[in-house]
PDB file of C-alpha atoms in Angstrom:
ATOM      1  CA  UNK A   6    -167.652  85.799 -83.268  1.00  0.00           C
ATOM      2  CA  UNK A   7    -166.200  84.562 -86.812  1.00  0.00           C
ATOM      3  CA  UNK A   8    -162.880  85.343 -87.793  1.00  0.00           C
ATOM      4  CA  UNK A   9    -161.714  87.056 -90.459  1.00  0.00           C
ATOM      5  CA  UNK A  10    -159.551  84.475 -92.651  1.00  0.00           C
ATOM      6  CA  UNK A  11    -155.733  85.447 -92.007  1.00  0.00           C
ATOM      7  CA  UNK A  12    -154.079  87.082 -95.641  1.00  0.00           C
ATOM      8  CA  UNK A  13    -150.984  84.875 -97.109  1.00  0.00           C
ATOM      9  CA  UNK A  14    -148.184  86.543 -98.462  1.00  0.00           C
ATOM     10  CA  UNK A  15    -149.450  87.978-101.579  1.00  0.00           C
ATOM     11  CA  UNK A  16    -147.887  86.449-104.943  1.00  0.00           C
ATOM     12  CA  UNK A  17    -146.343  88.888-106.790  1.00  0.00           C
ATOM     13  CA  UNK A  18    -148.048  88.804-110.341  1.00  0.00           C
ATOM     14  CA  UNK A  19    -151.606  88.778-108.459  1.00  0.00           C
ATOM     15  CA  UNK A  20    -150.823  92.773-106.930  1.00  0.00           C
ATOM     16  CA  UNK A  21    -152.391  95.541-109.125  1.00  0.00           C
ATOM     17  CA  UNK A  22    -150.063  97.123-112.078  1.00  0.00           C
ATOM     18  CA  UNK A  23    -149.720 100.714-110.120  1.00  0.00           C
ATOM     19  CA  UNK A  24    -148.703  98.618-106.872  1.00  0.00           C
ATOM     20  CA  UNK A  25    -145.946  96.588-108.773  1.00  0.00           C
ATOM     21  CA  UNK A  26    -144.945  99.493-110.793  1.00  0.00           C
ATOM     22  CA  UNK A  27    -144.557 101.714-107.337  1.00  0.00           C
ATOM     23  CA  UNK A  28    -142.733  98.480-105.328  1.00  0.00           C
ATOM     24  CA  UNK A  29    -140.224  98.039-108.421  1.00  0.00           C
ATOM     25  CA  UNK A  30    -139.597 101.776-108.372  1.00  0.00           C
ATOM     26  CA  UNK A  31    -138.980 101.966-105.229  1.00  0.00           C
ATOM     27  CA  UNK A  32    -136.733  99.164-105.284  1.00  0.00           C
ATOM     28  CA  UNK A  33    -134.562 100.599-107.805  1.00  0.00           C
ATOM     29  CA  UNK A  34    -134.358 103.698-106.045  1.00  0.00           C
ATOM     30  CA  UNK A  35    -133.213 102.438-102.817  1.00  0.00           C
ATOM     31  CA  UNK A  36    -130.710 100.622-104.867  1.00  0.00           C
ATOM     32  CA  UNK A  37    -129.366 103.449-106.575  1.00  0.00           C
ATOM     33  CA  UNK A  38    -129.210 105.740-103.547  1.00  0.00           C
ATOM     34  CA  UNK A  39    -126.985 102.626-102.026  1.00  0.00           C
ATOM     35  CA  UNK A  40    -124.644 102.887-104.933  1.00  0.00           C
ATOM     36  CA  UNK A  41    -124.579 106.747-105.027  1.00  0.00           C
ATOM     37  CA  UNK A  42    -123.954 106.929-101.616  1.00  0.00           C
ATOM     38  CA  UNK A  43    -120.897 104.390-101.678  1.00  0.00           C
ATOM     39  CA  UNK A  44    -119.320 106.281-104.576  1.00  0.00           C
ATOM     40  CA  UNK A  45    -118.800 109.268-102.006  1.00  0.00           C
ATOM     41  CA  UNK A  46    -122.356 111.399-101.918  1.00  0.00           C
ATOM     42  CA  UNK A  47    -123.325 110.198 -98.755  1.00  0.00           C
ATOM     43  CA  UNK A  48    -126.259 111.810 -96.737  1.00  0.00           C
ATOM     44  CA  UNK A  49    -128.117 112.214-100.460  1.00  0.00           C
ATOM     45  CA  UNK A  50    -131.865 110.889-100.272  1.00  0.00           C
ATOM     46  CA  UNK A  51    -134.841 110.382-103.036  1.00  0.00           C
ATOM     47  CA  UNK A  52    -136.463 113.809-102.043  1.00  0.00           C
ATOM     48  CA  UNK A  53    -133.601 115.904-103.247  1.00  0.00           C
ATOM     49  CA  UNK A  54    -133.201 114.411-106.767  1.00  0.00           C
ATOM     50  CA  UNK A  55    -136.893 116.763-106.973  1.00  0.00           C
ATOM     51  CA  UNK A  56    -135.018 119.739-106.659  1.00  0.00           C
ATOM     52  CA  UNK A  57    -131.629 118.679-108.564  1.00  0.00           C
ATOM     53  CA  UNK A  58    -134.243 118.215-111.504  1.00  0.00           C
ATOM     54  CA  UNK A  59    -135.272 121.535-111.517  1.00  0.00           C
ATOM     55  CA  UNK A  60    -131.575 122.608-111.394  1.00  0.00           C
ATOM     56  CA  UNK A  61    -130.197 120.623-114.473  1.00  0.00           C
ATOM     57  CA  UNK A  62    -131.359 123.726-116.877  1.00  0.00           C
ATOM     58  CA  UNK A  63    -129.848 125.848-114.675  1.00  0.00           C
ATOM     59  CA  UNK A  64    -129.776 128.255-112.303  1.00  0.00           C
ATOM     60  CA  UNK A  65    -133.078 129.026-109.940  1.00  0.00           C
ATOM     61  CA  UNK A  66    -134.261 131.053-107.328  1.00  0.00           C
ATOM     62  CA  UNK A  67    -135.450 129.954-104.097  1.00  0.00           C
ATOM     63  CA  UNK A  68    -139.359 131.526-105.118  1.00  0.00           C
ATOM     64  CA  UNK A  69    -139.187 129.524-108.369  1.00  0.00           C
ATOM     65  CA  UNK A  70    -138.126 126.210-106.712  1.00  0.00           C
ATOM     66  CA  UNK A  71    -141.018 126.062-104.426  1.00  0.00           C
ATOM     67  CA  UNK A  72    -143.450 126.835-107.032  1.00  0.00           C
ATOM     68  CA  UNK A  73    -142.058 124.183-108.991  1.00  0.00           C
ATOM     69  CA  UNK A  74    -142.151 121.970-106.487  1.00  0.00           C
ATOM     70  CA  UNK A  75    -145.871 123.125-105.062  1.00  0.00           C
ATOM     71  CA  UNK A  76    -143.898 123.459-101.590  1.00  0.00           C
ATOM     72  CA  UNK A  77    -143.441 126.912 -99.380  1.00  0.00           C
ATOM     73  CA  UNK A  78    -140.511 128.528 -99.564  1.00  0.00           C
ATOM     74  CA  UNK A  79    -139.364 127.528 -95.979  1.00  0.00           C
ATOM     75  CA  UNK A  80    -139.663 123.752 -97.491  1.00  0.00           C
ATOM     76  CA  UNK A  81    -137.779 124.552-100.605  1.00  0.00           C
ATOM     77  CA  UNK A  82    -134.919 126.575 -98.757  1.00  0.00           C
ATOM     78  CA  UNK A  83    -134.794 123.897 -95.561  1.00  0.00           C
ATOM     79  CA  UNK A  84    -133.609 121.588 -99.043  1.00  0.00           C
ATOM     80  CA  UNK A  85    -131.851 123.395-100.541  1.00  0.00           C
ATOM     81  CA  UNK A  86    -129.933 123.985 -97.419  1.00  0.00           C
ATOM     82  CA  UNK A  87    -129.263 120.307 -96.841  1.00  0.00           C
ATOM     83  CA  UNK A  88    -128.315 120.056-100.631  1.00  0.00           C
ATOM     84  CA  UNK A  89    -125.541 123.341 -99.829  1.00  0.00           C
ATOM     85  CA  UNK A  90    -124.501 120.916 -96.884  1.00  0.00           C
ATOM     86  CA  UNK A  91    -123.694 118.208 -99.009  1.00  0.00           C
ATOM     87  CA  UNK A  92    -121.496 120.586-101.848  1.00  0.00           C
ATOM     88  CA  UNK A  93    -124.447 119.608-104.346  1.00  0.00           C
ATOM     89  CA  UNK A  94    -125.969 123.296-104.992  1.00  0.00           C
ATOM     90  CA  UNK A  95    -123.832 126.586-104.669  1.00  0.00           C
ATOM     91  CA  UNK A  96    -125.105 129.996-104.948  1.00  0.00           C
ATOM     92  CA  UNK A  97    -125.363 131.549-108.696  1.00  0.00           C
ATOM     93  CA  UNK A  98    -124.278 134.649-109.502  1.00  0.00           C
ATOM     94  CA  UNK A  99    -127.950 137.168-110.344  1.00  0.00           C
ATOM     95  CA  UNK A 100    -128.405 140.155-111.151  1.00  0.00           C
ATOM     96  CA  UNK A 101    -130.499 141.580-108.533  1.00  0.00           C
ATOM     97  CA  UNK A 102    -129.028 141.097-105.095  1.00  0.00           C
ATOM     98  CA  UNK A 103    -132.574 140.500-103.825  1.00  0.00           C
ATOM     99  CA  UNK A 104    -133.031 137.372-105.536  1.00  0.00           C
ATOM    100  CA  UNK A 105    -130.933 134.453-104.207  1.00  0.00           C
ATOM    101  CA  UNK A 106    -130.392 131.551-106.886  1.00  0.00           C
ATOM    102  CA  UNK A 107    -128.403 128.536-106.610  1.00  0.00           C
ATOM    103  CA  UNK A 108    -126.940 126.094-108.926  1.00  0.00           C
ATOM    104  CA  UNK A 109    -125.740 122.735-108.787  1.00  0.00           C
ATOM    105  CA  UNK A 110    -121.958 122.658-108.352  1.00  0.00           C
ATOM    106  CA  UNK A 111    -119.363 120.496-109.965  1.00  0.00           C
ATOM    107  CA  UNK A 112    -119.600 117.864-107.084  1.00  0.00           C
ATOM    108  CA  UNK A 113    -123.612 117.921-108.029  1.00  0.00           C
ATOM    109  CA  UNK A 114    -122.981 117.147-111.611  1.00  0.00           C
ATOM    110  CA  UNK A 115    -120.687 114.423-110.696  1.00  0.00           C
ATOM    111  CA  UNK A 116    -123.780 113.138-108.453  1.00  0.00           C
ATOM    112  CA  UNK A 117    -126.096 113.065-111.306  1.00  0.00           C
ATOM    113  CA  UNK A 118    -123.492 111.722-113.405  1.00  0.00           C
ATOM    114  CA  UNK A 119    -123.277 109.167-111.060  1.00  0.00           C
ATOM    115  CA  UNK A 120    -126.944 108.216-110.516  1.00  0.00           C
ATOM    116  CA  UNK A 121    -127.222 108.067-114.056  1.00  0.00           C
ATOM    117  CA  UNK A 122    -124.699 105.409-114.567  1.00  0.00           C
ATOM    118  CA  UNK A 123    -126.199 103.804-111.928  1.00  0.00           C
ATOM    119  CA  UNK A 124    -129.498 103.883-113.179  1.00  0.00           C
ATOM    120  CA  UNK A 125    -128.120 102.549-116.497  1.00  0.00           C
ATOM    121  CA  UNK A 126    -126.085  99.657-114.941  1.00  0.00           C
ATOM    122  CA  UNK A 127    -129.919  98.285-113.295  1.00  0.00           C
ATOM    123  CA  UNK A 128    -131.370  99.156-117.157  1.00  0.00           C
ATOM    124  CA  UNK A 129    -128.298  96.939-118.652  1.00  0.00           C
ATOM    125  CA  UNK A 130    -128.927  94.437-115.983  1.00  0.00           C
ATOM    126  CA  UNK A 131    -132.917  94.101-116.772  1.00  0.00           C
ATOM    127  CA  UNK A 132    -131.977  93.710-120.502  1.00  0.00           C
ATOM    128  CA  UNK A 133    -129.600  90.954-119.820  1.00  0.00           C
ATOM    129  CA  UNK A 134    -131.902  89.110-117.112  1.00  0.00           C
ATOM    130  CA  UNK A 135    -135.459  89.856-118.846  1.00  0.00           C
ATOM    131  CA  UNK A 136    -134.896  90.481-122.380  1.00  0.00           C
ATOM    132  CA  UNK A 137    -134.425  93.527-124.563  1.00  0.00           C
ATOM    133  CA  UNK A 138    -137.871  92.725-125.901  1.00  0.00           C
ATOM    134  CA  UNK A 139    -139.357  92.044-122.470  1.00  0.00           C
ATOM    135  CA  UNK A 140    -137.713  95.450-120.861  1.00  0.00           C
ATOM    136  CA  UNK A 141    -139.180  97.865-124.322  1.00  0.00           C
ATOM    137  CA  UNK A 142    -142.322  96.536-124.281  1.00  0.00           C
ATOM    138  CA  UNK A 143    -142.691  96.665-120.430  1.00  0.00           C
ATOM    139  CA  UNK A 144    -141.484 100.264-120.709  1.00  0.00           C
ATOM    140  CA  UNK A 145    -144.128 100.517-123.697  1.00  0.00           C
ATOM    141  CA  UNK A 146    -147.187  99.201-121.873  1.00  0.00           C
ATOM    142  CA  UNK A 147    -146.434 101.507-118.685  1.00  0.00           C
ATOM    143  CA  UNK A 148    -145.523 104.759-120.758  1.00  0.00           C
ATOM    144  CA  UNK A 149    -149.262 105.000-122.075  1.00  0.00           C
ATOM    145  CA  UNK A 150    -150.480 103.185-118.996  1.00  0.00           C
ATOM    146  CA  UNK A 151    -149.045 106.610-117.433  1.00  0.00           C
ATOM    147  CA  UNK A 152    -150.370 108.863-120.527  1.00  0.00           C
ATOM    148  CA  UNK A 153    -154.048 107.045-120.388  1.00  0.00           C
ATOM    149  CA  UNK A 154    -154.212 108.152-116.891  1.00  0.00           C
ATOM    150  CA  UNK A 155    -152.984 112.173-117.594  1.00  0.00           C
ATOM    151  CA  UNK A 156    -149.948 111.703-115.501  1.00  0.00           C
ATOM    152  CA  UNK A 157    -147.281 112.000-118.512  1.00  0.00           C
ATOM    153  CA  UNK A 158    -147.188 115.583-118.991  1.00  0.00           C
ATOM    154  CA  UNK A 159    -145.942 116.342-115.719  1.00  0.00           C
ATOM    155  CA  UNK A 160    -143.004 113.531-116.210  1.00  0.00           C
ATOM    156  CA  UNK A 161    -142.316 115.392-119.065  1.00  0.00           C
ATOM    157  CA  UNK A 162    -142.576 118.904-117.468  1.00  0.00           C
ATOM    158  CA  UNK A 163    -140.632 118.037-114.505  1.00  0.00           C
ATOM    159  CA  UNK A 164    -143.676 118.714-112.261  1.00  0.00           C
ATOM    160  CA  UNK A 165    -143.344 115.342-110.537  1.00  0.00           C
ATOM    161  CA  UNK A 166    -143.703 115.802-106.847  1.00  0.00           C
ATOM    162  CA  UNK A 167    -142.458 114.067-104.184  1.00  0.00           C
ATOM    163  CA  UNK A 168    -145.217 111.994-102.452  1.00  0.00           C
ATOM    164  CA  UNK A 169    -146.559 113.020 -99.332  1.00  0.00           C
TER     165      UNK A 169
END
């Protein structure tokens, strides 16, 4: 019976541009999370930053959360729970007592505020270690990278979803 040959480590520049893309992403997140959570928003993970990004316009019902977020209501209320948990969302005043709509709170603008720095401390930190050049053009070739495969509307709809 042959053997299949055994699969080195793989060298970086020889993995496909969506795997790269995804493994620096996800890099960067986990980093960010690490600094968010150590600046006092503990208990904070990458799935809730899809329903904080609905809530920077304002205030939204439970109903329009989940169809933003193609989830059931029982998924978008189990988050927004947690997120209520951690002081990020509060309920929002409405109109119609039938209609429940939260908000992010002060201590949820502070978290964005936060992972926003953060995000532009890593941004700073490419520029200095790759380049400004290196960093636009990078940023260039994977925006219409993103457009030539019809996923840029929905980055800029905010109808990302969370992967499954």
């Amino acid at each position: 019976m042959a053997r299949r040959p055994r699969v080195g480590n793989p060298e970086l520049e020889s993995l496909d541009l969506g795997y790269l893309a995804l493994f620096v992403g996800m890099r960067v997140n986990a980093l960010v999370l690490e600094e968010v959570h150590a600046a006092g928003f503990p208990g904070l993970r990458e799935g809730h930053g899809y329903v904080v990004q609905h809530l920077l316009g304002g205030p939204r019902s439970i109903s329009e959360l989940a169809d933003l977020l193609e989830v059931t209501q029982q998924a978008a209320s189990k988050t927004v729970a947690e997120l209520r948990k951690l002081g990020i969302v509060e309920a929002a005043p409405s109109e119609d007592a039938r209609i429940r709509r939260v908000r992010l709170s002060e201590r949820g603008r502070a978290a964005v505020d936060t992972t926003r720095a953060a995000r532009a401390t890593f941004e700073a930190r490419f520029r200095r270690a790759q380049g400004v050049r290196a960093v636009e053009e990078t940023r260039r070739v994977l925006s219409a990278v993103l457009e030539s495969l019809g996923g840029a509307e929905a980055v800029r709809r905010r109808r990302v979803r969370e992967p499954r």
